[in-house]
mmCIF file of C-alpha atoms in Angstrom:
data_model
loop_
_atom_site.group_PDB
_atom_site.id
_atom_site.type_symbol
_atom_site.label_atom_id
_atom_site.label_comp_id
_atom_site.label_asym_id
_atom_site.label_seq_id
_atom_site.Cartn_x
_atom_site.Cartn_y
_atom_site.Cartn_z
ATOM 1 C CA MET X 1 23.965 5.509 -37.224
ATOM 2 C CA TYR X 2 22.843 2.722 -39.538
ATOM 3 C CA PRO X 3 20.632 -0.053 -38.114
ATOM 4 C CA VAL X 4 22.312 -2.810 -36.107
ATOM 5 C CA LYS X 5 21.371 -5.782 -38.231
ATOM 6 C CA ILE X 6 21.732 -9.367 -37.014
ATOM 7 C CA ILE X 7 23.282 -11.809 -39.476
ATOM 8 C CA THR X 8 24.195 -15.463 -39.896
ATOM 9 C CA VAL X 9 27.721 -16.752 -40.405
ATOM 10 C CA GLU X 10 26.934 -17.448 -44.042
ATOM 11 C CA LYS X 11 25.717 -13.874 -44.511
ATOM 12 C CA SER X 12 28.844 -12.554 -42.819
ATOM 13 C CA ARG X 13 31.049 -14.404 -45.290
ATOM 14 C CA TYR X 14 28.885 -13.239 -48.179
ATOM 15 C CA LEU X 15 29.206 -9.590 -47.097
ATOM 16 C CA GLU X 16 32.982 -9.878 -46.765
ATOM 17 C CA ASN X 17 33.262 -11.506 -50.202
ATOM 18 C CA LYS X 18 31.083 -8.828 -51.803
ATOM 19 C CA ALA X 19 33.065 -6.073 -50.105
ATOM 20 C CA ASN X 20 36.288 -7.661 -51.355
ATOM 21 C CA GLU X 21 34.906 -7.793 -54.897
ATOM 22 C CA GLY X 22 34.016 -4.116 -54.550
ATOM 23 C CA GLY X 23 37.591 -3.137 -53.734
ATOM 24 C CA LEU X 24 37.779 -3.446 -49.940
ATOM 25 C CA SER X 25 40.380 -6.181 -49.519
ATOM 26 C CA PHE X 26 40.267 -8.933 -46.925
ATOM 27 C CA ALA X 27 43.560 -7.584 -45.588
ATOM 28 C CA GLU X 28 42.013 -4.131 -45.068
ATOM 29 C CA MET X 29 39.018 -5.649 -43.280
ATOM 30 C CA MET X 30 41.329 -7.688 -41.041
ATOM 31 C CA GLU X 31 43.356 -4.576 -40.250
ATOM 32 C CA SER X 32 40.173 -2.740 -39.224
ATOM 33 C CA ALA X 33 39.033 -5.715 -37.137
ATOM 34 C CA GLY X 34 42.298 -5.985 -35.218
ATOM 35 C CA ARG X 35 42.606 -2.229 -34.712
ATOM 36 C CA GLY X 36 39.013 -2.072 -33.503
ATOM 37 C CA THR X 37 39.599 -4.921 -31.066
ATOM 38 C CA ALA X 38 42.665 -3.202 -29.637
ATOM 39 C CA LEU X 39 40.738 0.048 -29.218
ATOM 40 C CA ALA X 40 37.885 -1.805 -27.475
ATOM 41 C CA ILE X 41 40.386 -3.303 -25.016
ATOM 42 C CA GLN X 42 42.016 0.077 -24.471
ATOM 43 C CA ARG X 43 38.645 1.645 -23.695
ATOM 44 C CA ARG X 44 37.813 -1.165 -21.265
ATOM 45 C CA ILE X 45 41.018 -1.519 -19.224
ATOM 46 C CA GLY X 46 43.592 0.770 -20.817
ATOM 47 C CA ALA X 47 46.634 -0.430 -22.733
ATOM 48 C CA ARG X 48 49.868 1.183 -21.605
ATOM 49 C CA GLY X 49 51.683 -1.086 -19.165
ATOM 50 C CA LYS X 50 49.002 -3.801 -19.325
ATOM 51 C CA ARG X 51 50.069 -7.406 -19.816
ATOM 52 C CA VAL X 52 48.067 -8.966 -22.641
ATOM 53 C CA LEU X 53 48.209 -12.569 -23.821
ATOM 54 C CA ILE X 54 46.943 -13.182 -27.373
ATOM 55 C CA LEU X 55 45.827 -16.763 -28.098
ATOM 56 C CA VAL X 56 46.409 -17.052 -31.848
ATOM 57 C CA GLY X 57 44.732 -19.802 -33.843
ATOM 58 C CA PRO X 58 44.719 -20.709 -37.521
ATOM 59 C CA GLY X 59 42.893 -18.810 -40.240
ATOM 60 C CA ASN X 60 41.404 -15.353 -40.204
ATOM 61 C CA ASN X 61 40.565 -15.303 -36.503
ATOM 62 C CA GLY X 62 44.211 -15.819 -35.644
ATOM 63 C CA GLY X 63 45.077 -13.102 -38.166
ATOM 64 C CA ASP X 64 42.717 -10.726 -36.368
ATOM 65 C CA GLY X 65 44.522 -11.631 -33.146
ATOM 66 C CA LEU X 66 47.959 -10.825 -34.608
ATOM 67 C CA VAL X 67 46.719 -7.443 -35.847
ATOM 68 C CA THR X 68 45.288 -6.794 -32.373
ATOM 69 C CA ALA X 69 48.671 -7.670 -30.876
ATOM 70 C CA HIS X 70 50.422 -5.118 -33.090
ATOM 71 C CA TYR X 71 48.098 -2.260 -32.177
ATOM 72 C CA LEU X 72 48.147 -3.063 -28.472
ATOM 73 C CA TRP X 73 51.959 -3.042 -28.653
ATOM 74 C CA GLU X 74 51.813 0.374 -30.329
ATOM 75 C CA MET X 75 49.565 1.542 -27.473
ATOM 76 C CA GLY X 76 52.212 0.552 -24.928
ATOM 77 C CA ALA X 77 50.966 -2.850 -23.755
ATOM 78 C CA TRP X 78 53.242 -5.790 -22.950
ATOM 79 C CA VAL X 79 52.010 -8.323 -25.485
ATOM 80 C CA THR X 80 52.805 -12.034 -25.850
ATOM 81 C CA CYS X 81 51.435 -14.262 -28.621
ATOM 82 C CA TYR X 82 50.646 -17.893 -27.850
ATOM 83 C CA LEU X 83 50.212 -19.733 -31.160
ATOM 84 C CA TRP X 84 48.162 -22.877 -31.753
ATOM 85 C CA LYS X 85 48.246 -24.503 -35.212
ATOM 86 C CA ARG X 86 49.364 -21.272 -36.921
ATOM 87 C CA ASP X 87 50.834 -22.741 -40.103
ATOM 88 C CA ASN X 88 52.342 -21.200 -43.248
ATOM 89 C CA ILE X 89 53.913 -18.340 -41.337
ATOM 90 C CA ASP X 90 56.318 -17.560 -44.202
ATOM 91 C CA ASN X 91 53.398 -16.072 -46.146
ATOM 92 C CA ASP X 92 51.740 -14.490 -43.120
ATOM 93 C CA ALA X 93 52.247 -10.718 -43.256
ATOM 94 C CA ASN X 94 50.642 -10.206 -39.861
ATOM 95 C CA PHE X 95 52.934 -12.770 -38.255
ATOM 96 C CA ARG X 96 55.971 -11.094 -39.826
ATOM 97 C CA ARG X 97 54.861 -7.716 -38.483
ATOM 98 C CA ALA X 98 54.452 -9.166 -34.994
ATOM 99 C CA LYS X 99 57.992 -10.572 -35.265
ATOM 100 C CA ASP X 100 59.254 -7.157 -36.426
ATOM 101 C CA ASP X 101 57.589 -5.683 -33.345
ATOM 102 C CA ARG X 102 59.702 -8.204 -31.375
ATOM 103 C CA LEU X 103 56.672 -9.595 -29.630
ATOM 104 C CA PRO X 104 57.411 -12.744 -27.616
ATOM 105 C CA MET X 105 56.082 -15.872 -29.347
ATOM 106 C CA VAL X 106 55.263 -19.194 -27.691
ATOM 107 C CA TRP X 107 54.125 -22.234 -29.705
ATOM 108 C CA ALA X 108 51.596 -24.547 -28.094
ATOM 109 C CA GLU X 109 53.248 -27.670 -29.524
ATOM 110 C CA ASP X 110 56.500 -26.732 -27.755
ATOM 111 C CA ASP X 111 54.831 -25.985 -24.426
ATOM 112 C CA GLU X 112 54.966 -29.221 -22.457
ATOM 113 C CA GLU X 113 51.988 -29.579 -20.114
ATOM 114 C CA PHE X 114 51.213 -25.894 -20.765
ATOM 115 C CA GLU X 115 53.753 -24.687 -18.229
ATOM 116 C CA ALA X 116 54.549 -21.559 -20.238
ATOM 117 C CA LEU X 117 50.841 -20.854 -20.754
ATOM 118 C CA ARG X 118 50.192 -21.090 -17.026
ATOM 119 C CA GLY X 119 52.955 -18.624 -16.334
ATOM 120 C CA LEU X 120 51.675 -16.183 -18.937
ATOM 121 C CA LEU X 121 48.123 -16.403 -17.645
ATOM 122 C CA THR X 122 49.226 -15.683 -14.087
ATOM 123 C CA GLY X 123 49.596 -11.951 -13.932
ATOM 124 C CA ALA X 124 47.936 -11.211 -17.284
ATOM 125 C CA ASP X 125 45.540 -8.287 -17.311
ATOM 126 C CA ALA X 126 43.790 -9.518 -20.457
ATOM 127 C CA VAL X 127 43.601 -12.688 -22.537
ATOM 128 C CA VAL X 128 42.485 -12.369 -26.154
ATOM 129 C CA ASP X 129 40.749 -15.439 -27.596
ATOM 130 C CA ALA X 130 41.607 -15.406 -31.313
ATOM 131 C CA LEU X 131 41.646 -19.176 -31.739
ATOM 132 C CA LEU X 132 38.671 -20.186 -33.879
ATOM 133 C CA GLY X 133 36.068 -17.425 -33.995
ATOM 134 C CA VAL X 134 33.131 -18.461 -36.178
ATOM 135 C CA GLY X 135 35.088 -21.443 -37.482
ATOM 136 C CA VAL X 136 33.819 -24.013 -34.958
ATOM 137 C CA ASP X 137 32.254 -26.974 -36.750
ATOM 138 C CA ARG X 138 32.858 -29.898 -34.385
ATOM 139 C CA PRO X 139 33.175 -30.597 -30.647
ATOM 140 C CA ILE X 140 36.360 -29.205 -29.131
ATOM 141 C CA GLY X 141 38.846 -31.853 -28.081
ATOM 142 C CA GLY X 142 42.538 -32.697 -27.987
ATOM 143 C CA THR X 143 45.137 -30.004 -27.435
ATOM 144 C CA LEU X 144 42.684 -27.146 -27.949
ATOM 145 C CA ARG X 145 40.399 -28.455 -25.217
ATOM 146 C CA GLU X 146 43.365 -28.762 -22.849
ATOM 147 C CA LEU X 147 44.472 -25.240 -23.727
ATOM 148 C CA LEU X 148 41.033 -23.778 -23.008
ATOM 149 C CA ASP X 149 40.710 -25.808 -19.800
ATOM 150 C CA THR X 150 44.007 -24.308 -18.647
ATOM 151 C CA VAL X 151 42.783 -20.763 -19.308
ATOM 152 C CA ARG X 152 39.568 -21.414 -17.401
ATOM 153 C CA GLN X 153 41.396 -23.070 -14.503
ATOM 154 C CA ILE X 154 43.877 -20.217 -14.021
ATOM 155 C CA LYS X 155 41.141 -17.591 -14.173
ATOM 156 C CA ASP X 156 39.063 -19.495 -11.615
ATOM 157 C CA GLU X 157 42.087 -19.874 -9.327
ATOM 158 C CA GLN X 158 42.804 -16.162 -9.447
ATOM 159 C CA ARG X 159 39.182 -15.258 -8.820
ATOM 160 C CA ALA X 160 38.823 -17.579 -5.806
ATOM 161 C CA PRO X 161 40.911 -15.586 -3.261
ATOM 162 C CA ARG X 162 38.752 -12.501 -3.832
ATOM 163 C CA GLU X 163 35.578 -14.463 -3.271
ATOM 164 C CA LEU X 164 36.870 -16.278 -0.195
ATOM 165 C CA ALA X 165 38.847 -13.542 1.522
ATOM 166 C CA GLU X 166 37.536 -10.043 0.983
ATOM 167 C CA THR X 167 39.977 -8.722 3.592
ATOM 168 C CA VAL X 168 43.045 -9.601 1.492
ATOM 169 C CA PRO X 169 44.527 -6.384 0.038
ATOM 170 C CA SER X 170 43.820 -6.242 -3.679
ATOM 171 C CA ASN X 171 47.407 -5.229 -4.475
ATOM 172 C CA SER X 172 48.658 -8.531 -3.055
ATOM 173 C CA LEU X 173 46.643 -10.598 -5.517
ATOM 174 C CA ALA X 174 47.361 -11.429 -9.149
ATOM 175 C CA PRO X 175 44.886 -9.738 -11.482
ATOM 176 C CA VAL X 176 41.947 -11.744 -12.767
ATOM 177 C CA PRO X 177 42.418 -11.481 -16.535
ATOM 178 C CA LEU X 178 39.717 -9.968 -18.682
ATOM 179 C CA ILE X 179 38.747 -12.460 -21.406
ATOM 180 C CA ILE X 180 38.205 -10.842 -24.798
ATOM 181 C CA ALA X 181 36.748 -12.916 -27.643
ATOM 182 C CA VAL X 182 37.607 -11.914 -31.199
ATOM 183 C CA ASP X 183 34.378 -12.163 -33.251
ATOM 184 C CA CYS X 184 33.001 -14.815 -30.856
ATOM 185 C CA PRO X 185 34.238 -17.098 -28.055
ATOM 186 C CA THR X 186 35.907 -20.266 -29.290
ATOM 187 C CA GLY X 187 33.350 -23.053 -29.086
ATOM 188 C CA LEU X 188 30.261 -20.907 -29.655
ATOM 189 C CA ASP X 189 28.104 -21.717 -32.682
ATOM 190 C CA CYS X 190 27.444 -18.244 -34.073
ATOM 191 C CA ASP X 191 24.218 -19.344 -35.777
ATOM 192 C CA THR X 192 22.486 -21.473 -33.143
ATOM 193 C CA GLY X 193 23.995 -20.196 -29.897
ATOM 194 C CA ALA X 194 25.063 -23.729 -28.942
ATOM 195 C CA LEU X 195 28.045 -23.648 -26.587
ATOM 196 C CA ASP X 196 30.754 -26.304 -26.395
ATOM 197 C CA PRO X 197 31.534 -27.449 -22.823
ATOM 198 C CA GLY X 198 35.170 -26.483 -23.432
ATOM 199 C CA ALA X 199 34.412 -22.851 -24.272
ATOM 200 C CA VAL X 200 35.848 -20.111 -22.067
ATOM 201 C CA PRO X 201 33.180 -17.457 -21.402
ATOM 202 C CA ALA X 202 34.237 -13.984 -22.453
ATOM 203 C CA ASP X 203 33.885 -10.739 -20.532
ATOM 204 C CA LEU X 204 33.972 -8.778 -23.790
ATOM 205 C CA THR X 205 33.211 -9.948 -27.335
ATOM 206 C CA VAL X 206 34.370 -7.765 -30.202
ATOM 207 C CA THR X 207 32.478 -8.739 -33.339
ATOM 208 C CA PHE X 208 32.705 -7.229 -36.802
ATOM 209 C CA ALA X 209 30.314 -5.391 -39.135
ATOM 210 C CA TYR X 210 27.162 -6.847 -37.549
ATOM 211 C CA PRO X 211 26.487 -9.141 -34.565
ATOM 212 C CA LYS X 212 25.926 -12.790 -35.433
ATOM 213 C CA LEU X 213 22.672 -14.430 -34.427
ATOM 214 C CA GLY X 214 24.335 -16.968 -32.120
ATOM 215 C CA LEU X 215 25.791 -14.212 -29.936
ATOM 216 C CA LEU X 216 22.234 -13.332 -28.913
ATOM 217 C CA ARG X 217 20.847 -16.848 -28.506
ATOM 218 C CA PHE X 218 21.146 -18.835 -25.310
ATOM 219 C CA PRO X 219 23.091 -20.619 -24.007
ATOM 220 C CA GLY X 220 25.790 -18.862 -26.035
ATOM 221 C CA ALA X 221 24.536 -15.388 -25.113
ATOM 222 C CA GLU X 222 25.520 -16.190 -21.523
ATOM 223 C CA ALA X 223 29.170 -16.530 -22.594
ATOM 224 C CA VAL X 224 29.771 -13.402 -24.666
ATOM 225 C CA GLY X 225 29.817 -10.721 -21.968
ATOM 226 C CA HIS X 226 29.530 -7.196 -23.306
ATOM 227 C CA ILE X 227 29.295 -7.037 -27.109
ATOM 228 C CA VAL X 228 31.129 -4.369 -29.090
ATOM 229 C CA VAL X 229 30.464 -4.139 -32.841
ATOM 230 C CA VAL X 230 33.403 -2.823 -34.885
ATOM 231 C CA ASP X 231 32.894 -1.273 -38.312
ATOM 232 C CA ILE X 232 35.322 -2.892 -40.774
ATOM 233 C CA GLY X 233 34.225 -0.877 -43.778
ATOM 234 C CA ILE X 234 31.580 -3.121 -45.336
ATOM 235 C CA PRO X 235 29.165 -0.816 -47.226
ATOM 236 C CA PRO X 236 25.774 -0.783 -45.429
ATOM 237 C CA GLU X 237 23.901 -1.160 -48.722
ATOM 238 C CA LEU X 238 25.241 -4.724 -49.039
ATOM 239 C CA ALA X 239 23.106 -5.673 -46.021
ATOM 240 C CA GLU X 240 19.904 -3.955 -47.143
ATOM 241 C CA ASP X 241 18.178 -7.326 -47.569
ATOM 242 C CA VAL X 242 18.811 -8.228 -43.905
ATOM 243 C CA HIS X 243 15.544 -7.541 -42.086
ATOM 244 C CA LEU X 244 16.393 -8.834 -38.609
ATOM 245 C CA GLU X 245 17.628 -5.924 -36.512
ATOM 246 C CA MET X 246 18.642 -5.252 -32.932
ATOM 247 C CA ALA X 247 16.762 -2.385 -31.328
ATOM 248 C CA THR X 248 19.051 0.349 -30.036
ATOM 249 C CA ALA X 249 18.275 3.284 -27.784
ATOM 250 C CA GLU X 250 19.154 5.686 -30.590
ATOM 251 C CA GLN X 251 16.864 3.914 -33.039
ATOM 252 C CA ILE X 252 13.902 3.893 -30.655
ATOM 253 C CA GLN X 253 14.470 7.547 -29.826
ATOM 254 C CA SER X 254 14.361 8.439 -33.515
ATOM 255 C CA TRP X 255 10.895 6.892 -33.799
ATOM 256 C CA LEU X 256 9.383 9.001 -31.025
ATOM 257 C CA PRO X 257 7.620 12.172 -32.154
ATOM 258 C CA ALA X 258 9.045 15.540 -31.215
ATOM 259 C CA ARG X 259 7.615 17.059 -28.045
ATOM 260 C CA PRO X 260 6.912 20.781 -28.552
ATOM 261 C CA ARG X 261 7.694 23.077 -25.650
ATOM 262 C CA SER X 262 4.051 24.109 -25.529
ATOM 263 C CA ALA X 263 2.875 20.485 -25.129
ATOM 264 C CA HIS X 264 0.664 19.348 -22.264
ATOM 265 C CA LYS X 265 -0.944 16.043 -21.358
ATOM 266 C CA GLY X 266 -3.901 16.673 -23.619
ATOM 267 C CA THR X 267 -1.726 17.015 -26.722
ATOM 268 C CA LEU X 268 0.488 13.979 -26.198
ATOM 269 C CA GLY X 269 -1.962 11.187 -26.870
ATOM 270 C CA ARG X 270 -4.268 8.971 -24.865
ATOM 271 C CA ALA X 271 -3.727 5.238 -24.309
ATOM 272 C CA LEU X 272 -6.179 2.672 -22.980
ATOM 273 C CA VAL X 273 -4.543 -0.293 -21.233
ATOM 274 C CA VAL X 274 -6.750 -3.353 -20.688
ATOM 275 C CA ALA X 275 -4.802 -5.547 -18.295
ATOM 276 C CA GLY X 276 -4.694 -7.526 -15.104
ATOM 277 C CA SER X 277 -6.592 -10.039 -13.034
ATOM 278 C CA VAL X 278 -6.726 -11.048 -9.407
ATOM 279 C CA ASN X 279 -3.721 -13.373 -9.888
ATOM 280 C CA TYR X 280 -1.689 -10.920 -12.021
ATOM 281 C CA VAL X 281 -2.124 -7.554 -10.387
ATOM 282 C CA GLY X 282 1.391 -6.418 -11.258
ATOM 283 C CA ALA X 283 0.750 -6.731 -14.997
ATOM 284 C CA SER X 284 -1.614 -3.752 -14.859
ATOM 285 C CA THR X 285 0.886 -1.657 -12.933
ATOM 286 C CA LEU X 286 3.816 -2.482 -15.222
ATOM 287 C CA ALA X 287 1.821 -1.946 -18.423
ATOM 288 C CA GLY X 288 0.554 1.401 -17.152
ATOM 289 C CA ARG X 289 4.051 2.492 -16.161
ATOM 290 C CA GLY X 290 5.347 1.499 -19.589
ATOM 291 C CA SER X 291 2.671 3.569 -21.271
ATOM 292 C CA ASN X 292 3.647 6.585 -19.189
ATOM 293 C CA ARG X 293 7.336 5.940 -19.751
ATOM 294 C CA VAL X 294 7.133 6.292 -23.532
ATOM 295 C CA GLY X 295 5.554 9.715 -23.163
ATOM 296 C CA THR X 296 1.805 9.176 -23.379
ATOM 297 C CA GLY X 297 -0.058 12.234 -22.167
ATOM 298 C CA LEU X 298 -2.992 10.419 -20.558
ATOM 299 C CA VAL X 299 -3.086 6.726 -19.619
ATOM 300 C CA THR X 300 -6.229 4.906 -18.565
ATOM 301 C CA VAL X 301 -5.956 1.421 -17.104
ATOM 302 C CA ALA X 302 -9.092 -0.686 -17.614
ATOM 303 C CA LEU X 303 -9.091 -3.532 -15.125
ATOM 304 C CA PRO X 304 -11.248 -5.765 -12.900
ATOM 305 C CA MET X 305 -12.718 -3.698 -10.092
ATOM 306 C CA PRO X 306 -11.240 -5.693 -7.134
ATOM 307 C CA ILE X 307 -7.596 -5.059 -8.084
ATOM 308 C CA GLN X 308 -7.865 -1.299 -8.679
ATOM 309 C CA PRO X 309 -6.771 -0.192 -5.162
ATOM 310 C CA ALA X 310 -3.599 -2.296 -5.324
ATOM 311 C CA VAL X 311 -2.724 -1.059 -8.822
ATOM 312 C CA ALA X 312 -3.449 2.578 -7.964
ATOM 313 C CA ALA X 313 -1.073 2.366 -5.005
ATOM 314 C CA GLY X 314 1.806 1.838 -7.431
ATOM 315 C CA LEU X 315 0.546 3.862 -10.378
ATOM 316 C CA ALA X 316 -0.487 7.329 -9.318
ATOM 317 C CA GLU X 317 -0.379 8.941 -12.786
ATOM 318 C CA ALA X 318 -3.088 6.835 -14.452
ATOM 319 C CA THR X 319 -6.834 7.159 -14.523
ATOM 320 C CA TYR X 320 -8.973 4.046 -14.221
ATOM 321 C CA LEU X 321 -11.879 2.349 -15.950
ATOM 322 C CA LEU X 322 -13.446 -0.332 -13.757
ATOM 323 C CA LEU X 323 -14.681 -3.363 -15.693
ATOM 324 C CA PRO X 324 -17.240 -6.084 -14.941
ATOM 325 C CA HIS X 325 -15.573 -9.205 -13.577
ATOM 326 C CA ASP X 326 -16.130 -12.699 -12.236
ATOM 327 C CA LEU X 327 -13.938 -13.529 -9.255
ATOM 328 C CA GLY X 328 -11.377 -10.976 -10.374
ATOM 329 C CA VAL X 329 -11.138 -11.779 -14.102
ATOM 330 C CA ILE X 330 -12.670 -9.643 -16.845
ATOM 331 C CA THR X 331 -15.900 -10.939 -18.393
ATOM 332 C CA SER X 332 -17.750 -10.320 -21.652
ATOM 333 C CA GLY X 333 -19.817 -7.680 -19.908
ATOM 334 C CA ALA X 334 -16.779 -5.401 -20.249
ATOM 335 C CA VAL X 335 -17.102 -5.228 -24.044
ATOM 336 C CA PRO X 336 -19.796 -2.517 -24.236
ATOM 337 C CA VAL X 337 -18.014 -0.505 -21.536
ATOM 338 C CA LEU X 338 -14.820 -0.456 -23.598
ATOM 339 C CA ARG X 339 -16.531 0.200 -26.934
ATOM 340 C CA ASP X 340 -18.216 3.226 -25.433
ATOM 341 C CA SER X 341 -14.747 4.545 -24.543
ATOM 342 C CA TYR X 342 -12.887 3.926 -27.830
ATOM 343 C CA LYS X 343 -13.557 7.388 -29.211
ATOM 344 C CA ASP X 344 -11.498 8.956 -26.441
ATOM 345 C CA TYR X 345 -8.264 7.036 -27.126
ATOM 346 C CA ASP X 346 -5.505 6.960 -29.731
ATOM 347 C CA ALA X 347 -4.139 3.485 -28.880
ATOM 348 C CA LEU X 348 -5.253 0.306 -27.130
ATOM 349 C CA LEU X 349 -3.097 -2.229 -25.300
ATOM 350 C CA LEU X 350 -4.890 -5.503 -24.636
ATOM 351 C CA GLY X 351 -3.705 -8.543 -22.771
ATOM 352 C CA PRO X 352 -1.087 -8.278 -19.994
ATOM 353 C CA GLY X 353 -2.140 -10.499 -17.108
ATOM 354 C CA LEU X 354 -5.673 -11.214 -18.341
ATOM 355 C CA THR X 355 -5.347 -15.026 -17.940
ATOM 356 C CA GLN X 356 -6.938 -17.693 -20.147
ATOM 357 C CA GLU X 357 -10.027 -18.166 -18.026
ATOM 358 C CA LYS X 358 -13.068 -19.075 -20.130
ATOM 359 C CA GLU X 359 -14.883 -15.815 -19.359
ATOM 360 C CA THR X 360 -11.831 -13.737 -20.269
ATOM 361 C CA VAL X 361 -11.210 -15.616 -23.521
ATOM 362 C CA SER X 362 -14.826 -14.953 -24.480
ATOM 363 C CA PHE X 363 -14.342 -11.271 -23.630
ATOM 364 C CA VAL X 364 -11.259 -10.968 -25.885
ATOM 365 C CA HIS X 365 -12.914 -12.808 -28.778
ATOM 366 C CA THR X 366 -16.020 -10.655 -28.554
ATOM 367 C CA LEU X 367 -14.031 -7.428 -28.273
ATOM 368 C CA LEU X 368 -12.013 -8.216 -31.416
ATOM 369 C CA GLY X 369 -14.901 -9.655 -33.406
ATOM 370 C CA LEU X 370 -13.364 -13.126 -33.485
ATOM 371 C CA GLU X 371 -16.549 -14.974 -32.491
ATOM 372 C CA GLN X 372 -18.312 -13.521 -35.499
ATOM 373 C CA SER X 373 -15.374 -14.548 -37.669
ATOM 374 C CA GLU X 374 -15.375 -18.121 -36.374
ATOM 375 C CA ARG X 375 -19.064 -18.436 -37.147
ATOM 376 C CA LYS X 376 -18.154 -17.600 -40.749
ATOM 377 C CA GLY X 377 -15.463 -20.281 -40.813
ATOM 378 C CA HIS X 378 -12.352 -18.153 -40.229
ATOM 379 C CA ARG X 379 -9.560 -18.935 -37.793
ATOM 380 C CA GLY X 380 -7.304 -16.489 -35.943
ATOM 381 C CA PHE X 381 -7.435 -12.777 -36.623
ATOM 382 C CA VAL X 382 -10.099 -11.658 -39.049
ATOM 383 C CA SER X 383 -9.247 -9.977 -42.346
ATOM 384 C CA SER X 384 -9.142 -6.215 -42.669
ATOM 385 C CA GLU X 385 -12.560 -6.281 -44.356
ATOM 386 C CA THR X 386 -14.220 -7.947 -41.351
ATOM 387 C CA SER X 387 -12.022 -6.853 -38.443
ATOM 388 C CA GLU X 388 -14.454 -4.162 -37.266
ATOM 389 C CA PRO X 389 -17.098 -5.522 -34.888
ATOM 390 C CA ALA X 390 -20.630 -5.724 -36.220
ATOM 391 C CA GLU X 391 -21.693 -3.038 -33.756
ATOM 392 C CA GLY X 392 -19.864 -0.171 -32.142
ATOM 393 C CA PRO X 393 -16.892 1.989 -33.119
ATOM 394 C CA LYS X 394 -13.688 0.747 -34.699
ATOM 395 C CA VAL X 395 -10.960 -0.582 -32.389
ATOM 396 C CA PRO X 396 -8.122 1.980 -32.003
ATOM 397 C CA PRO X 397 -4.580 1.075 -33.151
ATOM 398 C CA LEU X 398 -3.931 -2.056 -31.152
ATOM 399 C CA VAL X 399 -1.090 -3.897 -29.397
ATOM 400 C CA VAL X 400 -1.963 -7.419 -28.208
ATOM 401 C CA ASP X 401 -0.155 -9.423 -25.543
ATOM 402 C CA ALA X 402 -1.283 -12.859 -26.680
ATOM 403 C CA ASP X 403 -0.865 -14.764 -23.356
#
């Protein structure tokens, strides 16, 4: 599985253009996008016998919606297309195919006060938002805002009886439609995550090739539901210069070293966790649990003496190093204690819950050699040539929670 990279809208268009130049046509990519969306819906709620309303807008997003409609129809769904500003249909191969499939078509401009839309929404199992996708570039208003308001209103009305009357038999209620966004919900800025007030939050967002940055940024991230990424055939090497990636369980697992069957705690590494204070006792517990969770053989939590009993009550696996403190926060007197212990550890975690008390700040600076650096006129972390303290052993590989 190649890395899940995170891209901008501009990068998305660049990748599609480069793929097209390389022989993968826009039509082929659209076919893959629509087929993938239909499959995602089928996996989520099934397809055969389901009533699906496709909201079809102009441009490529609407084209993706029409392809989705075709494949859902092939899967046995009852599909209706509701078209808003879908012009130039004579040259629209996907529209012609939907007509050949004999899918019902309703045009927004012919739907007075959205009476037909209301009827279609009532009883729909799924509503596919293929109106604008990444094409939003101004506040939503006019007919489109009224259309989206109608979708939101009907969904809220159908949800209300379940929330107010749990004793009502479920088979006597109209289904609450699942909202599926094609590429992204209409009204979401896929770069910034800004969300138009008229946007209808999705339960499922099916995006293509790579997730866009705005899908993961709030407030927009609140409106995308579950994200499914569909491969539309863009060669991975075209995105090699994209360095922002989403961590996946598979990727993290691949980084972890193999654990031989003969392994024991002494062969699986030792971690020293310097964490906690009287006001942030839980930080020590959580950091210690995290260290155990990733497979460390032996974890030692170094912490102010007064909080050790509370931490030990929730962290039985760890050993403990009790540090000098002042009213429950670590002081500079802890530095020699820790330096004497470095040789026994393969990694050091420093920072969770330490606070920014003056004594603790001095402790951190002294431990990392920063006070010596500042005397020489440096700011921030010292260079690799001077990062080792003037006295004592070298700091182990280090993770810092900066507070």
